[in-house]
Coordinates of C-alpha atoms in Angstrom, one line a residue:
X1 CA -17.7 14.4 -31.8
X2 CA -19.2 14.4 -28.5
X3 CA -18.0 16.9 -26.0
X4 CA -15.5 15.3 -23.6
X5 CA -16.8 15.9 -19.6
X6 CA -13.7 17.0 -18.2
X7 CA -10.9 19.0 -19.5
X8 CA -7.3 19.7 -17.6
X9 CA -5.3 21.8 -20.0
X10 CA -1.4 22.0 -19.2
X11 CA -2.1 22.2 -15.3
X12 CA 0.7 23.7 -13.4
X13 CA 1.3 23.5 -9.5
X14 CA 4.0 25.0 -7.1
X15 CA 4.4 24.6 -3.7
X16 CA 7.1 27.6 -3.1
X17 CA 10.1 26.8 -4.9
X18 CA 9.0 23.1 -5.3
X19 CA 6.9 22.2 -9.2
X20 CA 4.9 19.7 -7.6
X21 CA 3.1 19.6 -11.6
X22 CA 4.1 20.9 -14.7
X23 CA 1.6 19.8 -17.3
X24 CA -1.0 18.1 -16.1
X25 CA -3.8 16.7 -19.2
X26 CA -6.6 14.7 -18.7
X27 CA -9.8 14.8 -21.5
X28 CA -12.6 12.4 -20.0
X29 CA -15.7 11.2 -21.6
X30 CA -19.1 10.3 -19.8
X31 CA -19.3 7.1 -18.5
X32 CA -15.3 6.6 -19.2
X33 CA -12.9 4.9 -16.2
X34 CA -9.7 6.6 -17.0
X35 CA -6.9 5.3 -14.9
X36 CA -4.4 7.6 -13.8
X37 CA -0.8 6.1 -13.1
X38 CA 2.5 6.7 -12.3
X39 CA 5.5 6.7 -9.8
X40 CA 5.3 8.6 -5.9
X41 CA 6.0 12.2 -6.9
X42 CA 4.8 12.1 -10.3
X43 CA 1.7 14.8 -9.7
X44 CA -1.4 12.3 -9.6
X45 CA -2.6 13.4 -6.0
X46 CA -1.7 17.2 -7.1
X47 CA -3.7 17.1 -10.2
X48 CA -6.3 14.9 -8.1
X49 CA -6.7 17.7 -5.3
X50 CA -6.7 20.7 -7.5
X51 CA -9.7 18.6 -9.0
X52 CA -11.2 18.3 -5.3
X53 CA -10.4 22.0 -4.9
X54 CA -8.4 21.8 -2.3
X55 CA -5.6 23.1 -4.0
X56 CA -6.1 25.4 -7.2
X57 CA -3.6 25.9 -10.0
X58 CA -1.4 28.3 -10.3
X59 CA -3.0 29.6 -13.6
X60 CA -6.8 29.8 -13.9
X61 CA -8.6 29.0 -16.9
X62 CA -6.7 25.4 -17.5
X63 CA -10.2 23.1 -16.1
X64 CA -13.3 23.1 -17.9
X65 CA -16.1 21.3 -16.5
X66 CA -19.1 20.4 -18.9
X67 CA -18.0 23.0 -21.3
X68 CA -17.4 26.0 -18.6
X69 CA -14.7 27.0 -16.5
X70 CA -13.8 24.9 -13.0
X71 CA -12.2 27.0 -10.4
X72 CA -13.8 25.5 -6.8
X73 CA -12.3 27.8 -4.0
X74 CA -12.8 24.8 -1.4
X75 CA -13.8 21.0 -1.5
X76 CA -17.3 21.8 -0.8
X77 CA -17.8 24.1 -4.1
X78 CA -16.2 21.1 -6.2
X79 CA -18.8 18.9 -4.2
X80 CA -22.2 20.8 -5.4
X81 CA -20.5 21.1 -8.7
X82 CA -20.5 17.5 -8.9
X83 CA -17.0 16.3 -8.5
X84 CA -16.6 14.0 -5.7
X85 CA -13.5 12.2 -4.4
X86 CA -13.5 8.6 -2.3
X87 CA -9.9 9.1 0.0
X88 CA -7.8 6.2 0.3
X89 CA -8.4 5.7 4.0
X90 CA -11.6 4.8 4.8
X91 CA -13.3 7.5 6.9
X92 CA -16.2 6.6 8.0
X93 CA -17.4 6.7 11.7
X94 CA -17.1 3.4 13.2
X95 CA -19.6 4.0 15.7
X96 CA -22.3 5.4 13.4
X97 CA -24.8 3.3 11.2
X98 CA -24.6 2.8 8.1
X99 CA -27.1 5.4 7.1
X100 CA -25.7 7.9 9.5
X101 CA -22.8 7.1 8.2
X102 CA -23.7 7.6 4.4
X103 CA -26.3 10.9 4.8
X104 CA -23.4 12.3 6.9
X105 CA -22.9 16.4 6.3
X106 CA -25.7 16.0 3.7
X107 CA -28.7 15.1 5.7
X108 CA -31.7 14.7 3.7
X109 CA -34.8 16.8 4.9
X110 CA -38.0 15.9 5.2
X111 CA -41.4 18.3 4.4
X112 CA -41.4 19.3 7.8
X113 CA -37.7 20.4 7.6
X114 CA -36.6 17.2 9.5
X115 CA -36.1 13.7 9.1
X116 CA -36.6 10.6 11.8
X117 CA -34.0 7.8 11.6
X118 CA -36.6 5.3 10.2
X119 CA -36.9 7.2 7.0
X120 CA -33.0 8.2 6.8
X121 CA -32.4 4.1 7.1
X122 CA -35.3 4.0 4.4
X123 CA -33.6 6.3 2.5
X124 CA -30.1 4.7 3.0
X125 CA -31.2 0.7 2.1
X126 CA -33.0 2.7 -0.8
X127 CA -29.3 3.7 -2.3
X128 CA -27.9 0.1 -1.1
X129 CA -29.6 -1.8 -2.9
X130 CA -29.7 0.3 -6.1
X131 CA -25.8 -0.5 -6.2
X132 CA -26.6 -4.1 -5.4
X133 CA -24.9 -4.0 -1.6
X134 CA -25.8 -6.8 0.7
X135 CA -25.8 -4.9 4.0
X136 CA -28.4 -3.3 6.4
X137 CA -28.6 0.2 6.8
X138 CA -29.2 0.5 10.6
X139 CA -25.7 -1.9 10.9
X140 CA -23.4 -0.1 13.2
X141 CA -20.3 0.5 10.3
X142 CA -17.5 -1.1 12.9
X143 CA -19.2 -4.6 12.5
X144 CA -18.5 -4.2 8.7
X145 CA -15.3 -5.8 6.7
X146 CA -13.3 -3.6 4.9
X147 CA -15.0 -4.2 1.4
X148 CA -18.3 -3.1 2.7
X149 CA -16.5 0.2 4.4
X150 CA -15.3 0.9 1.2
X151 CA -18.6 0.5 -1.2
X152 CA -20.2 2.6 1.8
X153 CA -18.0 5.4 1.2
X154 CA -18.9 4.9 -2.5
X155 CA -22.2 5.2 -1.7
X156 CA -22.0 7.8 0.3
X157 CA -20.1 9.9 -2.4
X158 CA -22.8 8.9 -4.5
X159 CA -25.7 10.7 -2.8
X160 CA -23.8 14.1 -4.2
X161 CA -25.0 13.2 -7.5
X162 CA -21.6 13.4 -9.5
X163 CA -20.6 13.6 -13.0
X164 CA -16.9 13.2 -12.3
X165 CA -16.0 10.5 -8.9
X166 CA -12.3 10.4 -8.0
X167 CA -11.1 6.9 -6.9
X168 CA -7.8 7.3 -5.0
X169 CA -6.5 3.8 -4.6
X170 CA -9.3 2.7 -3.8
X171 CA -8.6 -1.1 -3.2
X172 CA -5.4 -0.3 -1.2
X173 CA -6.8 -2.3 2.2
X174 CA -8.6 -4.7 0.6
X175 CA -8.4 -8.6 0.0
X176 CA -8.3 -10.3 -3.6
X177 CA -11.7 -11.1 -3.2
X178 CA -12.9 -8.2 -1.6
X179 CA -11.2 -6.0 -4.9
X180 CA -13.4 -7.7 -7.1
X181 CA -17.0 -6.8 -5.5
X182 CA -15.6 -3.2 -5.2
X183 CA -14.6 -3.4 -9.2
X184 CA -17.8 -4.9 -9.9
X185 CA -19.4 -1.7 -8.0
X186 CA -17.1 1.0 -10.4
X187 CA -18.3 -1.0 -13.3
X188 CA -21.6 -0.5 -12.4
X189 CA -21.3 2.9 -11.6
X190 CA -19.6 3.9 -15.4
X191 CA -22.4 2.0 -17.2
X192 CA -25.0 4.5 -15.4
X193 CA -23.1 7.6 -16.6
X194 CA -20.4 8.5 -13.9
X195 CA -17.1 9.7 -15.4
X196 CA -14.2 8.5 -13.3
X197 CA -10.7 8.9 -12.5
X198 CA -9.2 5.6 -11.0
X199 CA -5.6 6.2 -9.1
X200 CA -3.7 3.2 -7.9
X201 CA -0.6 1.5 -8.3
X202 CA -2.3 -2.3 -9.0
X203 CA -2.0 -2.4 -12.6
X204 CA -3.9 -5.6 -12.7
X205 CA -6.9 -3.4 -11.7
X206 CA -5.9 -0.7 -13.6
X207 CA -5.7 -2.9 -17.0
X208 CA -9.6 -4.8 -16.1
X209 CA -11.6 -1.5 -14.6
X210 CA -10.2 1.0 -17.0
X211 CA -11.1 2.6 -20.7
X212 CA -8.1 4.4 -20.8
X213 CA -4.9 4.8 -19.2
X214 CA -2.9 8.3 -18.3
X215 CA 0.7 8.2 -17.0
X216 CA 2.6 11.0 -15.2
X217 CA 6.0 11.1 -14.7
X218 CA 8.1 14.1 -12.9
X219 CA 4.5 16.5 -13.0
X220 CA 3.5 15.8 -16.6
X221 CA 0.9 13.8 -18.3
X222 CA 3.8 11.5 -20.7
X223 CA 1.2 9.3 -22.4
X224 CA -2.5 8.6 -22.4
X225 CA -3.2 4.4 -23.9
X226 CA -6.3 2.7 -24.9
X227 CA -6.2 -0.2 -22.6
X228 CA -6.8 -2.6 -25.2
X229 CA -4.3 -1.0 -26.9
X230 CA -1.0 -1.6 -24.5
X231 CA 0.4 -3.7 -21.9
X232 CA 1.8 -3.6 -18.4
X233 CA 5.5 -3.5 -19.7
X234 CA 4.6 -0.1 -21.9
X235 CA 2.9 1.7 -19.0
X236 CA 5.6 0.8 -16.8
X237 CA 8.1 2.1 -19.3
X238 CA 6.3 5.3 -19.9
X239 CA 5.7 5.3 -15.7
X240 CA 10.0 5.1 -15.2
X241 CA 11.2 6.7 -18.4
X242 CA 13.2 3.7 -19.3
X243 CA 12.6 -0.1 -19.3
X244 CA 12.1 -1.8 -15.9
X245 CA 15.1 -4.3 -15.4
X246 CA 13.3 -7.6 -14.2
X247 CA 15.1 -9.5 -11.2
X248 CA 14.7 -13.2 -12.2
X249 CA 13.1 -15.6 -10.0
X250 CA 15.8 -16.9 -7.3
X251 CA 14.7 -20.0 -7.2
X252 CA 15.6 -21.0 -10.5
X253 CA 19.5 -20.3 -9.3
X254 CA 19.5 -20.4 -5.9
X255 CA 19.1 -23.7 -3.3
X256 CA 19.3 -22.7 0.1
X257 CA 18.8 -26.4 1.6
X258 CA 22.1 -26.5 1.5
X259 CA 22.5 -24.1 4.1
X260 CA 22.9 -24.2 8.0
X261 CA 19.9 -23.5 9.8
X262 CA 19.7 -19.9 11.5
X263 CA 16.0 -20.1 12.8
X264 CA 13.7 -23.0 13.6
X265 CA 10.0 -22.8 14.1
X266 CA 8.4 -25.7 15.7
X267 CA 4.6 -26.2 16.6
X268 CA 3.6 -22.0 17.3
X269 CA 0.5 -21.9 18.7
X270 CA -1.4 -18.0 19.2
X271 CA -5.1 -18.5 20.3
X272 CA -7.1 -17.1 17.9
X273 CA -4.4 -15.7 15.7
X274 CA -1.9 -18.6 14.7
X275 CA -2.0 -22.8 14.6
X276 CA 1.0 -24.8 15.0
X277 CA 3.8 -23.0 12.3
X278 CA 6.7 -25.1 11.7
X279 CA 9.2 -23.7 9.3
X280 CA 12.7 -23.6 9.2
X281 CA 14.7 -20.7 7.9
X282 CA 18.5 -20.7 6.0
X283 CA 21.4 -18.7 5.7
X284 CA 21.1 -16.4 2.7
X285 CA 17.5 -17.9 1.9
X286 CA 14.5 -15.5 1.3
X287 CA 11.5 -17.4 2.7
X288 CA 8.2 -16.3 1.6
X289 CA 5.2 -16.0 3.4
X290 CA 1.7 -14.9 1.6
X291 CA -2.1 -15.1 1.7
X292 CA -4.5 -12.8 1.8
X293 CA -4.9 -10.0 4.3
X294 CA -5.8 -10.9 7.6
X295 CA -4.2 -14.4 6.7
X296 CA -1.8 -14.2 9.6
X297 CA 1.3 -12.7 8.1
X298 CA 1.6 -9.9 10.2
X299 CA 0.7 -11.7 13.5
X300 CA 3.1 -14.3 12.8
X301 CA 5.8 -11.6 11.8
X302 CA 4.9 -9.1 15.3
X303 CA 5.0 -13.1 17.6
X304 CA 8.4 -14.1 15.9
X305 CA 10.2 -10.8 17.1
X306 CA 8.6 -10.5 20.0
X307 CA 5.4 -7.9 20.2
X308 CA 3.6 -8.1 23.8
X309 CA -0.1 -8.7 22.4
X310 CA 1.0 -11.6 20.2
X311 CA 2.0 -13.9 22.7
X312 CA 2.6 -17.9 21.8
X313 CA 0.6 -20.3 23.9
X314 CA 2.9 -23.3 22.7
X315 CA 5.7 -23.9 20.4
X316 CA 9.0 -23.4 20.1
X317 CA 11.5 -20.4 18.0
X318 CA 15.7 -21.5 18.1
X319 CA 18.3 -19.0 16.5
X320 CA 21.5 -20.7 15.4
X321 CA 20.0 -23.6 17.4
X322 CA 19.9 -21.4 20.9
X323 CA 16.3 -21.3 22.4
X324 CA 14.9 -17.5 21.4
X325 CA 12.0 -16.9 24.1
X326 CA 10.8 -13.9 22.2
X327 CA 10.2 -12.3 25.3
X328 CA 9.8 -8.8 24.0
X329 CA 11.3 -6.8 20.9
X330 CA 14.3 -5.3 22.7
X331 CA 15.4 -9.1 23.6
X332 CA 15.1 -10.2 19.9
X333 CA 17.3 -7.4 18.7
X334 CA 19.8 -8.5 21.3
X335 CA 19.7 -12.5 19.8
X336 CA 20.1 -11.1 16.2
X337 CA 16.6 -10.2 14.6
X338 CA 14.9 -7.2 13.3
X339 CA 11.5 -6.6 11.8
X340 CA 10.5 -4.0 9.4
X341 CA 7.1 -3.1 10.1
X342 CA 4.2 -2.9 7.4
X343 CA 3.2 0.5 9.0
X344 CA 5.7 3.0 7.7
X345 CA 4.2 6.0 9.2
X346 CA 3.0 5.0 12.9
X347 CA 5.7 2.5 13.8
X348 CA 8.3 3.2 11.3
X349 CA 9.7 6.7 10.7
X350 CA 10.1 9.4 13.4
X351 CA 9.1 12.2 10.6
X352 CA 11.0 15.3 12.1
X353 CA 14.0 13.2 12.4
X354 CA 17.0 13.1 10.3
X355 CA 17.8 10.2 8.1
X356 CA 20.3 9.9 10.5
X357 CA 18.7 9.9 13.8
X358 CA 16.4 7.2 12.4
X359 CA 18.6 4.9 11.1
X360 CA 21.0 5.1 14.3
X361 CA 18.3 4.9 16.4
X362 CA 18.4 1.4 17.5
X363 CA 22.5 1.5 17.9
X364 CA 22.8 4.7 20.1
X365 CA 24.5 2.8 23.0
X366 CA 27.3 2.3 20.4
X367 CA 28.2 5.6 20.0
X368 CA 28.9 6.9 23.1
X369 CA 32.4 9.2 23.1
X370 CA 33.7 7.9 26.7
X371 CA 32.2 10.6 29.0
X372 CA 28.8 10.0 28.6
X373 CA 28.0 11.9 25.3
X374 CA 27.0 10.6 22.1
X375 CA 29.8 11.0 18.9
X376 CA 28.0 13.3 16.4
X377 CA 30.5 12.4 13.7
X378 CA 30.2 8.8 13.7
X379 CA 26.4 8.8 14.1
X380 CA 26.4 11.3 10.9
X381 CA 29.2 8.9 9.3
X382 CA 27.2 6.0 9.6
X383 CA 23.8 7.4 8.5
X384 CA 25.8 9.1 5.0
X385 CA 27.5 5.3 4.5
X386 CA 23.9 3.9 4.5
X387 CA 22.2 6.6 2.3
X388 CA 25.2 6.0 -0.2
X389 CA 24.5 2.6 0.3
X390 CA 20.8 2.0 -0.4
X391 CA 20.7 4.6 -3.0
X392 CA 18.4 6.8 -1.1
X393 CA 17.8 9.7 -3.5
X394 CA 18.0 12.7 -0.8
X395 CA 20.1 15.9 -0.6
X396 CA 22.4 14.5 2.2
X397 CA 21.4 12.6 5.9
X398 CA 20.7 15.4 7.7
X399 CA 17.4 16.5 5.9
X400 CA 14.1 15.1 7.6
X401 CA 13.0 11.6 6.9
X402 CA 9.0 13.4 6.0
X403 CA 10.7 15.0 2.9
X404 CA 11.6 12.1 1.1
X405 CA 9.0 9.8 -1.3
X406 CA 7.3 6.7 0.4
X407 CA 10.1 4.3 -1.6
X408 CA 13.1 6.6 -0.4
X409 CA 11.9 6.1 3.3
X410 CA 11.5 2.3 2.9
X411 CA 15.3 2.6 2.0
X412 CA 16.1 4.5 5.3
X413 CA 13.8 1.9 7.4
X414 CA 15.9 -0.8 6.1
X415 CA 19.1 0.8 7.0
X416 CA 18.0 1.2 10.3
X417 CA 17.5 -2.5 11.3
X418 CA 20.6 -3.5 8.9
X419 CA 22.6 -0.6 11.0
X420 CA 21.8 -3.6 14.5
X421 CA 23.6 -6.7 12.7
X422 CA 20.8 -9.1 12.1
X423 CA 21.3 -12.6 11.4
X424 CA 17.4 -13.1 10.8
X425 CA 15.4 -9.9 9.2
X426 CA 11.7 -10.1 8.5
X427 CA 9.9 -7.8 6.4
X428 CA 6.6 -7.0 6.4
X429 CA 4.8 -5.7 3.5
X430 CA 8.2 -4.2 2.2
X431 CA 6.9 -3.0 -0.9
X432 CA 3.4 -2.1 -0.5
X433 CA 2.2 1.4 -0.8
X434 CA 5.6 2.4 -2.9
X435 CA 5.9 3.3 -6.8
X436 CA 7.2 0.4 -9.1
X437 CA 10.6 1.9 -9.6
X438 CA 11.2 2.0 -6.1
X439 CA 9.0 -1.3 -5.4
X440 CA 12.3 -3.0 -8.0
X441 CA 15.1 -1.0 -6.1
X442 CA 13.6 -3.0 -3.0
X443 CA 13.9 -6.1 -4.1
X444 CA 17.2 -5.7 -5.3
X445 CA 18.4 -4.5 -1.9
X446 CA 16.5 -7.3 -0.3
X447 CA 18.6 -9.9 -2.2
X448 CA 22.0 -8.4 -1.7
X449 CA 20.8 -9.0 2.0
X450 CA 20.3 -12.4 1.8
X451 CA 23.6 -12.2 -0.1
X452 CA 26.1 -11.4 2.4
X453 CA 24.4 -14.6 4.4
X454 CA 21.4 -12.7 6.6
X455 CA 18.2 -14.8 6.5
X456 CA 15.2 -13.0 5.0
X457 CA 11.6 -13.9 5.8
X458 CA 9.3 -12.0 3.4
X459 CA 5.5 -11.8 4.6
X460 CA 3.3 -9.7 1.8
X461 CA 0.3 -10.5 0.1
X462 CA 2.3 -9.0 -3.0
X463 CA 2.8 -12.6 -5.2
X464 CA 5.0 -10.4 -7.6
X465 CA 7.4 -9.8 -4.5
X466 CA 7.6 -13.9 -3.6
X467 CA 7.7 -15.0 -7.7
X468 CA 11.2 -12.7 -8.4
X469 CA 12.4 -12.9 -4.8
X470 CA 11.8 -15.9 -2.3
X471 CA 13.8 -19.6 -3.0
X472 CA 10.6 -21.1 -0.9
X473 CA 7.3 -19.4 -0.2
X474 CA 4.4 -20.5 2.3
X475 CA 0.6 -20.1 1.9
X476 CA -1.3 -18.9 5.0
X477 CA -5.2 -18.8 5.2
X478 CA -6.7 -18.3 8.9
X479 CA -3.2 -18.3 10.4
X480 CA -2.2 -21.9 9.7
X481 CA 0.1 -22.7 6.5
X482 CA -1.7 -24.7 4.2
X483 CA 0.9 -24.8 1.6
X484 CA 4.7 -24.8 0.2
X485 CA 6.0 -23.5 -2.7
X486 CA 9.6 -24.0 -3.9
X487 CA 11.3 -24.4 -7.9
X488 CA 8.9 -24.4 -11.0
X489 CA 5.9 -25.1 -8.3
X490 CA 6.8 -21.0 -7.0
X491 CA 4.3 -19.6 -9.5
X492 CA 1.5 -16.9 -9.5
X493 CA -1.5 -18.9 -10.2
X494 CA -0.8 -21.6 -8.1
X495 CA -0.2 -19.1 -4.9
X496 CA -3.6 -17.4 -5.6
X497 CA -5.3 -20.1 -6.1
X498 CA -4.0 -21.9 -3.0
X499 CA -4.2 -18.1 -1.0
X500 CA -8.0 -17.9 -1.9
X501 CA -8.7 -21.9 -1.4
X502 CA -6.9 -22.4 2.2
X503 CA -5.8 -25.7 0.3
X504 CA -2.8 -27.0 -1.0
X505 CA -2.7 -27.1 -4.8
X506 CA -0.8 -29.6 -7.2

């Protein structure tokens, strides 16, 4: 039996009184993809960094590399030991070329001990078109779309020489088509020899890239599948520790044309960003909006409610059939709407905050105690109601909003605008970036909005989120909608297709 690569044996992790992993196992084979899974908390970036040797186990001896012991004392040992990780965020310098960019803190030398930039770009379209990358090396990276960023930071991670490459969520920024070229490029890579771990939450990816998949749940390594072996439903179940309760599609029970009109949306014109969107949206309806990233989702969301740089040129946006000039954000909270961002950490949370402080945050004119103060109790009141509430799994609402998992602060975001009333609430992205447990407890709460009779409009390039949630969907491409989607029409393929097409679809 050949020798596996990589070895993790029972790898244990505390952060003072925190076990951040219990029993982390992983046994990879050359040339293997080995998808790593599981929910936020469940010890995959732990286990990842003590790989990258920025953290190291609590007891030594539990990594074997090639046979022999792995203990890396910082990120640059694991490096010239041949274990190189590709962040999430792509970090590269936009101003740099792409050979700069690539030969970065590992500068090749020439026989004279330096090197001119005509042989480090020689060098660098060398490498490029090894992995089969259309781009030229003296580009400036800022020019570049995201799917070139990302198989540049491949390539650079590349020019270490690894046996072992860490993947961490790797397509997380990236458009349908642009995940495919960078999946073609990790194919590639495993057929030449390079052992890799592939982290993300797309299972779709996970299930087409990957030999084999490893789930952690609560700091342990639960089960390890051959893909051909399972299916999405087992991994998920093994991911939660119980069977994931579906939420059926809406619109199979739910007609919302029957309902009065809260917004209307006629002819909205952005130069550049958005051409004449006409929609209207219902009482208690969830209205979809999808496409692919950079469709126009978010621009239409940020002109809607108000955002300065998104300003419309033309058109028309009526709540309850008053005229809503969208002058600014403050003056759409004030006519009933509220947006929840797609940028959790720079325009959602204030970390240091309470749960409290940033769900009342909006509403602190509300609360004032007649003389000028603000009423403690009923702030602290209101922010323990909404905890209770949306289930948000924290000690109490006093503890800061940084402690709690990606999912938990989504909750607390969408207690925030819920604490201002809406009669019209847009969410953008709501479930992107969180585990699939919490990704289900979203959608729940998202329909017992829509429920007690606030309109929802849903903008996500998640088709999961608009099949089990939305009563009517629309397709952007290029900022105009191209399509509708309502009944037995509301289905996956039909939205992708007509996402990647720009076309309406039968």
């Amino acid at each position: 039996m050949v020798e596996p690569v990589l070895v993790c044996k029972d790898v244990k992790k505390t952060f003072g009184s925190i076990r951040a992993l219990k029993a982390g196992n992983l046994s990879l084979q050359k040339g293997q993809v080995v998808g790593l899974v599981g929910e936020n908390g469940a010890g995959k970036s732990t286990i990842l960094k003590i790989l990258a040797g920025v953290h190291k186990p609590d007891e030594p001896g539990c990594i074997l590399l090639n046979g022999k012991l792995y203990e890396p004392n910082t990120a640059f040992e694991a490096l010239h030991q041949g274990v190189v990780t590709v962040h999430q965020d792509i970090n590269l310098v936009e101003t740099m070329s792409v050979a700069e960019n690539i030969f970065l803190n590992n500068e090749p030398v020439g026989p004279l001990g330096t090197l001119t930039a005509r042989e480090m770009n020689r060098k660098a379209q060398k490498l490029i078109d090894q992995y089969k990358i259309e781009v030229n090396a003296s580009i400036q990276v800022g020019r570049l779309p995201n799917d070139l960023k990302k198989m540049i930071q491949i390539v650079k991670a590349m020019t270490w020489n690894p046996s072992i490459l860490l993947l961490d969520e790797p397509t997380s920024s990236l458009t349908a088509m642009e995940v495919d070229v960078v999946l073609n490029l990790v194919a590639g890579l495993a057929q030449h020899g390079v052992t890799i771990v592939f982290v993300s939450h797309y299972l779709s990816e996970i299930f087409r890239i990957c030999d084999q998949i490893s789930v952690m749940r609560d700091g342990q390594t639960v089960a390890l599948f051959n893909k051909d072996e399972t299916n999405v439903e087992e991994v998920v179940t093994q991911m939660l520790g119980h069977e994931l309760v579906k939420t059926a599609a809406r619109s199979a029970r739910h007609v919302a044309e029957k309902k009065e009109v809260l917004m209307s949306v006629k002819g909205l014109q952005v130069p550049g960003l958005l051409n004449d969107i006409n929609f209207d949206l219902h009482k208690g309806e969830i209205l979809g909006f999808t496409g692919l990233t950079g469709s126009g989702l978010t621009e239409l969301a940020k002109t809607l409610f108000g955002v300065n740089k998104f300003k419309p040129s033309s058109g028309s946006i009526s709540i309850e059939g008053k005229q809503h000039t969208s002058r600014s954000p403050g003056t759409s909270l004030k006519e009933g709407m509220a947006l929840l961002t797609n940028d959790r950490l720079r325009e959602g949370i204030l970390p240091e905050f309470s749960l409290t402080e940033n769900i009342t945050l909006p509403i602190l004119k509300d609360f004032g105690n007649g003389v000028g103060l603000l009423s403690r109790s009923k702030l602290n009141a209101l922010g323990e109601k909404s905890v209770r509430k949306l289930r948000v799994s924290a000690p109490n609402a006093g503890v800061p909003i940084r402690t709690l998992s990606g999912g938990n602060q989504q909750k607390v975001l969408i207690a925030k605008w819920l604490a201002t009333k809406p009669k019209v609430f847009m969410l953008d992205d709501p479930t992107v970036g969180i585990d699939v447990g919490s990704k289900d407890e979203i959608r729940k709460i998202i329909e017992q909005i829509a429920a007690e009779g606030v309109g929802v409009a849903i903008f996500t390039t998640e088709i999961q989120d608009i099949e089990q949630l939305c009563d009517r969907a629309f397709v952007m491409f290029r900022g105009s909608i191209v399509d509708e989607f309502k009944g037995e029409r509301l289905e996956h393929n039909r939205i992708l297709q007509s996402s990647v097409s720009g076309k309406a679809v039968p």
